[in-house]
mmCIF file of C-alpha atoms and ligand atoms in Angstrom:
data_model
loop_
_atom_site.group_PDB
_atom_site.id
_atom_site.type_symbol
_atom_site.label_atom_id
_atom_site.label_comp_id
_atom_site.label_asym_id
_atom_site.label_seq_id
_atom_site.Cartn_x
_atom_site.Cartn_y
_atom_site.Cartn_z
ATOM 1 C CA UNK A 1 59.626 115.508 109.973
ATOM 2 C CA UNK A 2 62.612 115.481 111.932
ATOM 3 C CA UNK A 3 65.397 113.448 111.860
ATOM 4 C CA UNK A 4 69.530 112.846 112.615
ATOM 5 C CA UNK A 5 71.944 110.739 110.696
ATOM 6 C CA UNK A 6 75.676 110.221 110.940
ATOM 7 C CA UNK A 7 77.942 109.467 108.191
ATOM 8 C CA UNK A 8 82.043 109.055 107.966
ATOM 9 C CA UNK A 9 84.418 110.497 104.911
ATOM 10 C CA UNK A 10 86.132 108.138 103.025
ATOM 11 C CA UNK A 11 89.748 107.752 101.320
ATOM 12 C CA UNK A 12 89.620 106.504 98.067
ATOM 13 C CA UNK A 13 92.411 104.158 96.309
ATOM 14 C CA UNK A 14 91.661 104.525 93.198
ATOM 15 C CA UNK A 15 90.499 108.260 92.521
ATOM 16 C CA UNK A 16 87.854 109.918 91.153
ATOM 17 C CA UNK A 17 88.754 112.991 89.230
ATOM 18 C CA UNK A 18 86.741 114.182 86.341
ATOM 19 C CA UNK A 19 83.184 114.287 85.215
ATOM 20 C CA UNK A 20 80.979 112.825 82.664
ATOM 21 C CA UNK A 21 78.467 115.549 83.376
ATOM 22 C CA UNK A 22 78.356 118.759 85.240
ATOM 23 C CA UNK A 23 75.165 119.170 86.035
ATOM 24 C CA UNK A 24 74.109 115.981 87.020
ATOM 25 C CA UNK A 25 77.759 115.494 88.975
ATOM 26 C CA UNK A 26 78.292 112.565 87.047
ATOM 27 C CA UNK A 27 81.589 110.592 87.177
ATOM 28 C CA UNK A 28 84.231 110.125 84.452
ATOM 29 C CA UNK A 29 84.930 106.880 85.880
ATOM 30 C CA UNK A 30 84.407 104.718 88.664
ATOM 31 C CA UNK A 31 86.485 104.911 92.133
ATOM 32 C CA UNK A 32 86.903 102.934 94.832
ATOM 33 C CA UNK A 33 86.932 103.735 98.553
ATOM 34 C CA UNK A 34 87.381 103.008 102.436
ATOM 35 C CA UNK A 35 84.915 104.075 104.617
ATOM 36 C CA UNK A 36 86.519 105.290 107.993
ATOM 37 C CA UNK A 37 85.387 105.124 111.243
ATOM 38 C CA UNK A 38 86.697 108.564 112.277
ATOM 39 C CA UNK A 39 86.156 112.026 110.509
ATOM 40 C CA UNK A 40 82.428 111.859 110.404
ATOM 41 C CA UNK A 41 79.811 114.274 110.394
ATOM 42 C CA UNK A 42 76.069 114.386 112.359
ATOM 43 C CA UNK A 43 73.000 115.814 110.416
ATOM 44 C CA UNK A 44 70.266 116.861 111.914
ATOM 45 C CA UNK A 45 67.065 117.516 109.269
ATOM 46 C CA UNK A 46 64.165 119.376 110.251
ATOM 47 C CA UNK A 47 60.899 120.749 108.054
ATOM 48 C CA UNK A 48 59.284 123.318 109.251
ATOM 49 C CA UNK A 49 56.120 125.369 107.476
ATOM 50 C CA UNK A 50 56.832 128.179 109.740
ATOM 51 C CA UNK A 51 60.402 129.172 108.176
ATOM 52 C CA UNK A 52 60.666 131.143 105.355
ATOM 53 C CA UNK A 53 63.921 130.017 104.004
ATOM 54 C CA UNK A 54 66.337 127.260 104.781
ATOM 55 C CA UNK A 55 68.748 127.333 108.015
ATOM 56 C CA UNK A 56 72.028 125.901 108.062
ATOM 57 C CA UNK A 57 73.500 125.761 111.037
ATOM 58 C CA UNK A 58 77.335 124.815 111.006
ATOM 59 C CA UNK A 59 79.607 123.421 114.094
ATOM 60 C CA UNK A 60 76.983 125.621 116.187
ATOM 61 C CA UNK A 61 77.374 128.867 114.035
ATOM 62 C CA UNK A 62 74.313 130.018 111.447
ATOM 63 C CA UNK A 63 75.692 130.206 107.719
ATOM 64 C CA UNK A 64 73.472 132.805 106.176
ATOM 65 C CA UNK A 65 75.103 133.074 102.741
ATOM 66 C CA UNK A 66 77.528 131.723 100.552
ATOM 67 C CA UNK A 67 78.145 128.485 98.930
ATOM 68 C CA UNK A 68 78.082 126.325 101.618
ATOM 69 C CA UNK A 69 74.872 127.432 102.505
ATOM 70 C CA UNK A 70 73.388 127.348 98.630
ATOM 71 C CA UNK A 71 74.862 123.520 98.282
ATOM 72 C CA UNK A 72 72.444 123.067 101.004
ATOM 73 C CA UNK A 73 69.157 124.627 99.260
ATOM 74 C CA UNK A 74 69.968 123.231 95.977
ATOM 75 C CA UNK A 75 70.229 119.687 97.203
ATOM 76 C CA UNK A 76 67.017 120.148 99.674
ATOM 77 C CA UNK A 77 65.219 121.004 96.508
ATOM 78 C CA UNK A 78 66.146 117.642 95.037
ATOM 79 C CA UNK A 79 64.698 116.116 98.267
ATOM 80 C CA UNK A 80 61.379 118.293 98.141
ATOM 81 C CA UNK A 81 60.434 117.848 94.887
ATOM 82 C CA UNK A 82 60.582 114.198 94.798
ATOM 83 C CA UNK A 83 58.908 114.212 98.568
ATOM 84 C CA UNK A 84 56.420 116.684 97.566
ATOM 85 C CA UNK A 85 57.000 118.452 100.183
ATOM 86 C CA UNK A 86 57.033 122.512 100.146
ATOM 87 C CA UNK A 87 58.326 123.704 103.900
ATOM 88 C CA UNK A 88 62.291 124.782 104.159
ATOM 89 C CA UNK A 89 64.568 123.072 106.514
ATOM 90 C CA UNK A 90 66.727 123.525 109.564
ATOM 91 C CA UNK A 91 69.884 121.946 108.843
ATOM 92 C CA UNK A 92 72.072 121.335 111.745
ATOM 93 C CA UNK A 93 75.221 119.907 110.478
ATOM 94 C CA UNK A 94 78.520 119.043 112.857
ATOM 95 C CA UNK A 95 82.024 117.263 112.236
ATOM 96 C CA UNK A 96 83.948 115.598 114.566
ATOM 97 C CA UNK A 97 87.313 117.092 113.109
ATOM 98 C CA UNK A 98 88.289 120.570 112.192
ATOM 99 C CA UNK A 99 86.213 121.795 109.099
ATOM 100 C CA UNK A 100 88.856 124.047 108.104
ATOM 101 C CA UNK A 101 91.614 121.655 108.262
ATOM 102 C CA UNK A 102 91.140 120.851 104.596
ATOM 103 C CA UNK A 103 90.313 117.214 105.128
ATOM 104 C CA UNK A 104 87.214 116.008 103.311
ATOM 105 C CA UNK A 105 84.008 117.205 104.472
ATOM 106 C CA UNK A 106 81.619 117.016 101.923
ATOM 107 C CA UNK A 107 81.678 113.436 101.479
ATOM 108 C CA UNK A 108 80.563 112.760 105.033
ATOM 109 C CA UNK A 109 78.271 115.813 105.307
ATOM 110 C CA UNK A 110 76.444 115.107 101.873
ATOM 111 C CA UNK A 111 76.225 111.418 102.980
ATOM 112 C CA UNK A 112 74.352 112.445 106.465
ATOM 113 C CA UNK A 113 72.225 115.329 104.954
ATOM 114 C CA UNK A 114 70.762 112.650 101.704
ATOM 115 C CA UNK A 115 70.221 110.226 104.863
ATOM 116 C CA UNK A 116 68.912 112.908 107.138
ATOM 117 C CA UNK A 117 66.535 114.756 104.575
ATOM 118 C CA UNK A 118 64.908 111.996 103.058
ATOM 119 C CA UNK A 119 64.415 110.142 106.056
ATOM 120 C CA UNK A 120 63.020 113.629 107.854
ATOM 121 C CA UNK A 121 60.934 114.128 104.326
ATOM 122 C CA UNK A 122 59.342 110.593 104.893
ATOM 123 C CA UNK A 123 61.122 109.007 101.992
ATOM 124 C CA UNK A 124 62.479 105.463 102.680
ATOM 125 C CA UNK A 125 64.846 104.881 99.747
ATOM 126 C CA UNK A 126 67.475 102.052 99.365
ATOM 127 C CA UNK A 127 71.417 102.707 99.791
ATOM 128 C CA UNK A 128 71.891 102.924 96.569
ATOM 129 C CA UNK A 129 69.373 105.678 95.843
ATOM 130 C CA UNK A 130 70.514 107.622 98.562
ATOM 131 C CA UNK A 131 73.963 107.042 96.880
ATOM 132 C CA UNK A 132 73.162 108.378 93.841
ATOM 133 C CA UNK A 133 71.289 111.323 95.285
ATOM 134 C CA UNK A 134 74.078 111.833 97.309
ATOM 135 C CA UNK A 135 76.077 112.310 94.532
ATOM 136 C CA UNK A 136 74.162 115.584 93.012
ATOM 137 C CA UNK A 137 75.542 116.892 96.398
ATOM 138 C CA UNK A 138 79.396 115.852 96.475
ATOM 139 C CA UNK A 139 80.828 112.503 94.148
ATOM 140 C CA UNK A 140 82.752 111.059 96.344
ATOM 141 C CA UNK A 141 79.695 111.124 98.878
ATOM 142 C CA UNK A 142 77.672 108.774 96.889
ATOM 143 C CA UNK A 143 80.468 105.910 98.687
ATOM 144 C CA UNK A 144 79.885 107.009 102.588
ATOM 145 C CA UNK A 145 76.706 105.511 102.560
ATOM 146 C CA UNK A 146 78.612 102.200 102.256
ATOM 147 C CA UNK A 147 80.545 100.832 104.945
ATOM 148 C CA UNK A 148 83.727 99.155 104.637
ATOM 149 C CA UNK A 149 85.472 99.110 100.772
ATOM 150 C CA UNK A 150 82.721 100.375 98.410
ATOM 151 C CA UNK A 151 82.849 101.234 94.397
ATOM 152 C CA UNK A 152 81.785 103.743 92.517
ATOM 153 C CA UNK A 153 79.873 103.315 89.822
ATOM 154 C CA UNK A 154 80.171 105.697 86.613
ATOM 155 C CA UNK A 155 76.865 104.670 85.239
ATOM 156 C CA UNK A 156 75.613 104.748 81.698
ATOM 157 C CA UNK A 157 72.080 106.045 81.916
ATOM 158 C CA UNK A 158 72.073 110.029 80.722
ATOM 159 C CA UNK A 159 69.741 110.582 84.148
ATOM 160 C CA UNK A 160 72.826 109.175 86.648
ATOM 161 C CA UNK A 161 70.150 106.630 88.441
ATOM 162 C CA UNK A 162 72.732 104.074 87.986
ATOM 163 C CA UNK A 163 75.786 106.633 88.420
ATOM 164 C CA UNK A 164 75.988 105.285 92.693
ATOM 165 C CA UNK A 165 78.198 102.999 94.666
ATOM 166 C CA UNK A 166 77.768 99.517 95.349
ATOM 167 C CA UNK A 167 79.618 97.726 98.606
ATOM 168 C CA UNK A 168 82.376 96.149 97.897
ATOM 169 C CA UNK A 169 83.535 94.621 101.529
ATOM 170 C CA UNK A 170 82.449 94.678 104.759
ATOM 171 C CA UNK A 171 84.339 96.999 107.497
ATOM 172 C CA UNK A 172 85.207 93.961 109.320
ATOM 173 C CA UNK A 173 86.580 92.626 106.034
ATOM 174 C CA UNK A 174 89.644 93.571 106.618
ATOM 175 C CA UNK A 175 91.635 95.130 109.892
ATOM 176 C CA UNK A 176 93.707 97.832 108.627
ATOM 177 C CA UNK A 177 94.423 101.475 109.800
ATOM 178 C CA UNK A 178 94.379 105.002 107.912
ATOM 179 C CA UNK A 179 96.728 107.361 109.621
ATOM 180 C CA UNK A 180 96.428 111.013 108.653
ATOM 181 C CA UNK A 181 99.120 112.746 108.553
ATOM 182 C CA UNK A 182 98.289 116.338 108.647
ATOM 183 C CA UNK A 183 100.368 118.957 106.776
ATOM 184 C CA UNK A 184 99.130 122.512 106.626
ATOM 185 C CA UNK A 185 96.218 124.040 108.496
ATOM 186 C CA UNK A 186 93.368 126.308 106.844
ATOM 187 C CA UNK A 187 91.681 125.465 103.668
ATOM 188 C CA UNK A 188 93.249 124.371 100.690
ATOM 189 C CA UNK A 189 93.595 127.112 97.762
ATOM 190 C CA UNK A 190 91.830 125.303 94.880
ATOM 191 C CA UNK A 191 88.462 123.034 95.333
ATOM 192 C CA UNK A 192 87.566 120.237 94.453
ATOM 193 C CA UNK A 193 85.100 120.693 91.777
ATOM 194 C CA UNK A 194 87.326 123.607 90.427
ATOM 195 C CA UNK A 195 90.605 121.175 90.315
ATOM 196 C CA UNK A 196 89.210 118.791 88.391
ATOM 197 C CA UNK A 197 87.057 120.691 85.980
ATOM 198 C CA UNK A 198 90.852 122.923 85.344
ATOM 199 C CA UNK A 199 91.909 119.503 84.730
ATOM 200 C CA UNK A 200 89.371 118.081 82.271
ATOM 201 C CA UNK A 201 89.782 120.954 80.031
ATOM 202 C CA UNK A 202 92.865 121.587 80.069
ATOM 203 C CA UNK A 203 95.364 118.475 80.823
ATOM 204 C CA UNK A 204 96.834 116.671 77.797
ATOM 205 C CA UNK A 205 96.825 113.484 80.355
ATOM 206 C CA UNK A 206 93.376 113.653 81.789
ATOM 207 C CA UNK A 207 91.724 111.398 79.317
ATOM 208 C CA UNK A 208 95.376 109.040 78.726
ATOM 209 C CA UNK A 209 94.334 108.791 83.052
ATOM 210 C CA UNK A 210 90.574 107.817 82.458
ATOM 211 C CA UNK A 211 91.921 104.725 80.082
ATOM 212 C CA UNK A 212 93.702 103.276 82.757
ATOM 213 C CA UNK A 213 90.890 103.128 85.302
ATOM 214 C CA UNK A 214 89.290 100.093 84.650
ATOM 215 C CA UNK A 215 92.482 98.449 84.993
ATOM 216 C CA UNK A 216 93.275 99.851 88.063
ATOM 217 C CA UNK A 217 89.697 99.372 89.597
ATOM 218 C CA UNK A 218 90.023 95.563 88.048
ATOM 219 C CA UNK A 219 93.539 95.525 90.397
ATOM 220 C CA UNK A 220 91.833 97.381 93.505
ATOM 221 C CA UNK A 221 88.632 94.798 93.843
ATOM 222 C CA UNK A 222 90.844 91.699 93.644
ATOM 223 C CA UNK A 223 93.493 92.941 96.242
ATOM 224 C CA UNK A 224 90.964 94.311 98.742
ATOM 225 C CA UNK A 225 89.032 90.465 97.967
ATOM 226 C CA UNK A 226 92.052 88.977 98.394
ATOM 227 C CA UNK A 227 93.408 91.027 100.924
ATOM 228 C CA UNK A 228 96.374 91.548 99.398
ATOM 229 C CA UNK A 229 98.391 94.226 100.617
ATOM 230 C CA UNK A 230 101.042 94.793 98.140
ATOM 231 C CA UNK A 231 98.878 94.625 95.488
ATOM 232 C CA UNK A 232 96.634 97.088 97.035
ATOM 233 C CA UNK A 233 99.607 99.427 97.599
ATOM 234 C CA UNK A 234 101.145 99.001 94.338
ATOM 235 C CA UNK A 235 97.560 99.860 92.735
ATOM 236 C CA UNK A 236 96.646 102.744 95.257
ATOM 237 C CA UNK A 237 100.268 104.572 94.823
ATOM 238 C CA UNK A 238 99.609 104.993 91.134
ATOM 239 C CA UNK A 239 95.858 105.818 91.404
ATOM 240 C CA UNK A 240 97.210 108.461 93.682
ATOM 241 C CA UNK A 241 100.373 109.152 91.747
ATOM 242 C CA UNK A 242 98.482 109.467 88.354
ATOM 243 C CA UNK A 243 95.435 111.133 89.202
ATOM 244 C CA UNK A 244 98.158 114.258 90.523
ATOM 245 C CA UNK A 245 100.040 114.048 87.573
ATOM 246 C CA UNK A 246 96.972 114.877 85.724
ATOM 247 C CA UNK A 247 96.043 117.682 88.007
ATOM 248 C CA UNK A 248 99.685 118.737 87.562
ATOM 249 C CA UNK A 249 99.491 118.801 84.216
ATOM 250 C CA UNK A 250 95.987 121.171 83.814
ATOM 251 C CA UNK A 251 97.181 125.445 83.006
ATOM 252 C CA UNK A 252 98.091 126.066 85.708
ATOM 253 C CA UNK A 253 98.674 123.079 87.215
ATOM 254 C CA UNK A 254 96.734 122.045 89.784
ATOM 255 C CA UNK A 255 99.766 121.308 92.125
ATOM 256 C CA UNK A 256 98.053 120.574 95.980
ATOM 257 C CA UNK A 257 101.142 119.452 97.623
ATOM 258 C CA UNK A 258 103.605 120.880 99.973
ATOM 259 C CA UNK A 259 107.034 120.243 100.635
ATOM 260 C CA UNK A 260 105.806 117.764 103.849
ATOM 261 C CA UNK A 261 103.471 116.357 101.547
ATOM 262 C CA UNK A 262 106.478 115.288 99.077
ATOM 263 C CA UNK A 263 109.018 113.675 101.876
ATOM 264 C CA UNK A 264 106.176 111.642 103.566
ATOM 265 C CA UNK A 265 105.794 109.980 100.062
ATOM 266 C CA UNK A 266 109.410 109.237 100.095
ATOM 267 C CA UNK A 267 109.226 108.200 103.923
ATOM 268 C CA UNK A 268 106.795 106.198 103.693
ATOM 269 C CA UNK A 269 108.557 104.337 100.540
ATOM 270 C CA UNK A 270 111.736 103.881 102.288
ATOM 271 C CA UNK A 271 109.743 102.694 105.178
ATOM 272 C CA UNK A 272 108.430 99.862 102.865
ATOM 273 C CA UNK A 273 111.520 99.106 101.912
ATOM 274 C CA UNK A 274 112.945 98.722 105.639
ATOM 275 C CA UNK A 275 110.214 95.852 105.729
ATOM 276 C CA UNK A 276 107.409 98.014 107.168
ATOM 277 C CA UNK A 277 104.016 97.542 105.012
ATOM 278 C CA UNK A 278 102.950 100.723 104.446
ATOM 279 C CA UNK A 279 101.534 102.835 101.582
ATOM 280 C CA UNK A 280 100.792 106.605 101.068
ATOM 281 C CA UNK A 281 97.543 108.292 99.371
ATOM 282 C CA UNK A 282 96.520 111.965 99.297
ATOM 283 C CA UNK A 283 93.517 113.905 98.113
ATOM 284 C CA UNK A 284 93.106 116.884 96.923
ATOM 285 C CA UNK A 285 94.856 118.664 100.218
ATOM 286 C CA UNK A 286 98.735 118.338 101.372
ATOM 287 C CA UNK A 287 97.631 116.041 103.918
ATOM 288 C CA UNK A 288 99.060 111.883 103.606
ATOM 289 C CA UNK A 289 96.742 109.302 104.437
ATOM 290 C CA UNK A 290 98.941 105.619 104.745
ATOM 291 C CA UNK A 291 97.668 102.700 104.875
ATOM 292 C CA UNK A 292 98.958 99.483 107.053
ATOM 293 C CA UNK A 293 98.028 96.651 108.300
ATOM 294 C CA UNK A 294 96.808 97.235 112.421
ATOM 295 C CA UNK A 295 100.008 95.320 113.675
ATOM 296 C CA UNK A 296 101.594 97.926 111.707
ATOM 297 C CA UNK A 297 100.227 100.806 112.797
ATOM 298 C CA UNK A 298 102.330 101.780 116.122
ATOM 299 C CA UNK A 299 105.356 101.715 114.162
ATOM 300 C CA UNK A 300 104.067 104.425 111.450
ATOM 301 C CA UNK A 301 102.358 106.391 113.454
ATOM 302 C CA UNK A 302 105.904 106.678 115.297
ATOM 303 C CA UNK A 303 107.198 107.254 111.631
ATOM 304 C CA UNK A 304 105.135 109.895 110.748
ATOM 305 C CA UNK A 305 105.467 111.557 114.061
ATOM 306 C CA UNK A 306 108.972 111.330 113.835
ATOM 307 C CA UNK A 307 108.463 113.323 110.277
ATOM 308 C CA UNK A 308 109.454 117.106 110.255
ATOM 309 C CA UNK A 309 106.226 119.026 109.072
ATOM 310 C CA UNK A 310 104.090 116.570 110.461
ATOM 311 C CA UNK A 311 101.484 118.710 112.651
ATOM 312 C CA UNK A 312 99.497 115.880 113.930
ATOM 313 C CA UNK A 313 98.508 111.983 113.005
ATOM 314 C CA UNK A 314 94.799 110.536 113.084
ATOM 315 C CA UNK A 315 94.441 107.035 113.694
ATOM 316 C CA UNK A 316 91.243 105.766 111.418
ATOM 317 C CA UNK A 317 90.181 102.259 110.559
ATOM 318 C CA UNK A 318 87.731 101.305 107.918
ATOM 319 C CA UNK A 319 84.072 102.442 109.744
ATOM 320 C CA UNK A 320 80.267 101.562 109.078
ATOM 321 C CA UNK A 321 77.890 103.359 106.412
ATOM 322 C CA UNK A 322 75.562 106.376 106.999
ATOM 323 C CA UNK A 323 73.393 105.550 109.427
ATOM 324 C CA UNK A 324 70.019 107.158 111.209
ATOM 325 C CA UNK A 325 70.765 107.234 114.611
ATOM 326 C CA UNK A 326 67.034 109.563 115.337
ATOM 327 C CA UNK A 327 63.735 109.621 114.083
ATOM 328 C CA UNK A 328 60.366 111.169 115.043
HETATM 329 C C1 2P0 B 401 88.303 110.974 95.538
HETATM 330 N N1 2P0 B 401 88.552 113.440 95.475
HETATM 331 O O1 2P0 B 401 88.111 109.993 94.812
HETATM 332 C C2 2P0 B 401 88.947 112.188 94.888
HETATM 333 C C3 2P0 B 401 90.429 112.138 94.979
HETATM 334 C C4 2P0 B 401 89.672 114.234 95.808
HETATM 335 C C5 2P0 B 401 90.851 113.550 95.252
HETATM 336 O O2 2P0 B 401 86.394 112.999 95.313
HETATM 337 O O3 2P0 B 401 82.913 118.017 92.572
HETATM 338 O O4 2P0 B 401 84.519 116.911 96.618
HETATM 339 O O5 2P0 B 401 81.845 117.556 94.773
HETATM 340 O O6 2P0 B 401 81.931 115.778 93.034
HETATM 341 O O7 2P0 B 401 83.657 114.683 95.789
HETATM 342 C C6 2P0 B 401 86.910 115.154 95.937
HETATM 343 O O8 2P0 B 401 85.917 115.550 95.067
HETATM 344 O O9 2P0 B 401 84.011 116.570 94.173
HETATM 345 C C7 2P0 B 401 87.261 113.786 95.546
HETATM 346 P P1 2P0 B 401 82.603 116.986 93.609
HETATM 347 P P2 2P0 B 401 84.425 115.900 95.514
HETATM 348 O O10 2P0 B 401 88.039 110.974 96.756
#
């Protein structure tokens, strides 16, 4: 009834921003994603008869309220009820980078805790059940159970059994490096969940976005098949590009860059055009993740160094899927 999983975040290139359904956390649309070998979180599951409530226990330190800690509950009870099993949980959760740092957390956390739970309930479901359970907790968490390039799939079925990811490449596929640039520290202003729900209903270009995804998922598959870098920049920069514009466009606009976040995109672009392959994504944070081929990636990590604003640079390369790495 015990058991420990690891699982990495992921960068998507083409985004996922919107919902089909709320309560389900169904997709708008499909994504697609790197899995990266750093930025990844250990989960350690345990059920317990003797606890009266669940126990979350956070980079060492015991969440007793909030929503972090009722994320946790809510998604146990998914596990429970299908596990039949009634005892709460210990839940001992740690990331290898700074929480607080606004990079993505709950992809990689909700990744280890569906692999960790189920596996500690005594469940032994396929990758792409975990996927789509993984989903209820965090969407773009239903991809870090894939390794390598992975896609997201919207789904049609009202119940979201089919709403998971499916691999796409393996993390050997192809050897390029993610550098984060990081741009701000502390926690960004506006989550998530709350960006892109301002966005749905209230952006005149949220559902002009959602008609170009299949197009740009189309583009995204056959570059990362061919390994084709400048058609996987070209696609990835207006993903990115688009999927802000939307945000932008919400009331208020959802706006999550800074002024660092704005002159890396045009460093990066002149870079490229010096003869550097390069290309620039960003989430919903003010941090820029870019994308180059490994012989590239001395020379823009020295770029992005070089950048004022730049706080620090993290050196990722696509990484392996969730994983159980204890059992008893
Ligand atoms: C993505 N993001 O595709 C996009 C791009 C951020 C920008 O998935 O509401 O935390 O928990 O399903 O997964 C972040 O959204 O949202 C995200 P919920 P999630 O990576």
């Amino acid at each position: 009834m015990k058991a420990t999983a690891i699982a990495h975040s992921n960068i998507a290139l083409v985004k996922y921003w919107g919902k089909r359904d709320v309560a389900l956390n169904l997709p708008a649309a499909g994504s697609l994603s790197v899995t990266l070998d750093g930025l990844s979180t250990t989960t350690t599951v345990s059920f317990d008869d003797s606890l009266d409530g669940d126990r979350l226990i956070l980079d060492g330190q015991e969440i007793t309220e909030g929503r972090p800690l009722d994320r946790v509950v809510t998604f146990l009870d998914l596990i429970r009820a299908e596990a039949e099993v009634t005892a709460c949980a210990t839940v001992e959760t740690s990331n290898d980078f700074p929480t607080a740092a606004g990079l993505a957390s709950s992809a990689s956390g909700f990744a280890a805790l569906a692999l960790a739970a189920t596996t500690a309930a005594g469940l032994d479901w396929s990758k792409e059940r975990l996927s789509a359970l993984a989903r209820r907790g965090s969407g773009s968490a239903a991809r870090s159970l894939f390794g390598g390039f992975a896609e997201m799939k919207p789904g049609l079925r009202p119940d979201g059994a089919d709403a998971h990811a499916v691999p796409i490449a393996d993390a050997d596929h192809w050897d390029l490096r993610c550098l984060v640039a990081l741009t701000a520290r502390g926690e960004k202003k506006v989550g998530s969940t709350q960006g892109m729900q301002r966005t749905q209903a209230t952006s005149p270009f949220f559902n002009p976005w959602l008609a170009t995804m299949d197009d740009d998922l189309t583009a995204a598959r056959q570059a990362v098949e061919n390994r084709d870098f400048g058609a996987l920049a070209g696609v990835a920069e207006r993903s990115c590009l688009r999927m802000h514009a939307t945000a932008i466009g919400a009331d208020p606009g959802v706006l999550y860059w800074n002024a660092t976040t704005t002159s890396l995109i045009h460093a990066v672009r002149h870079a490229r055009d010096e003869g550097l392959p390069c290309f620039f994504t960003i989430d919903a944070g003010p941090h820029v993740k870019v994308f180059c081929p490994a012989s590239s990636a001395t020379d823009v990590e020295a770029m992005l160094r070089d950048s004022s604003g730049v706080l620090d640079v993290l050196v990722t390369r696509p990484g392996q899927g969730a994983r159980i790495i204890e059992a008893r």
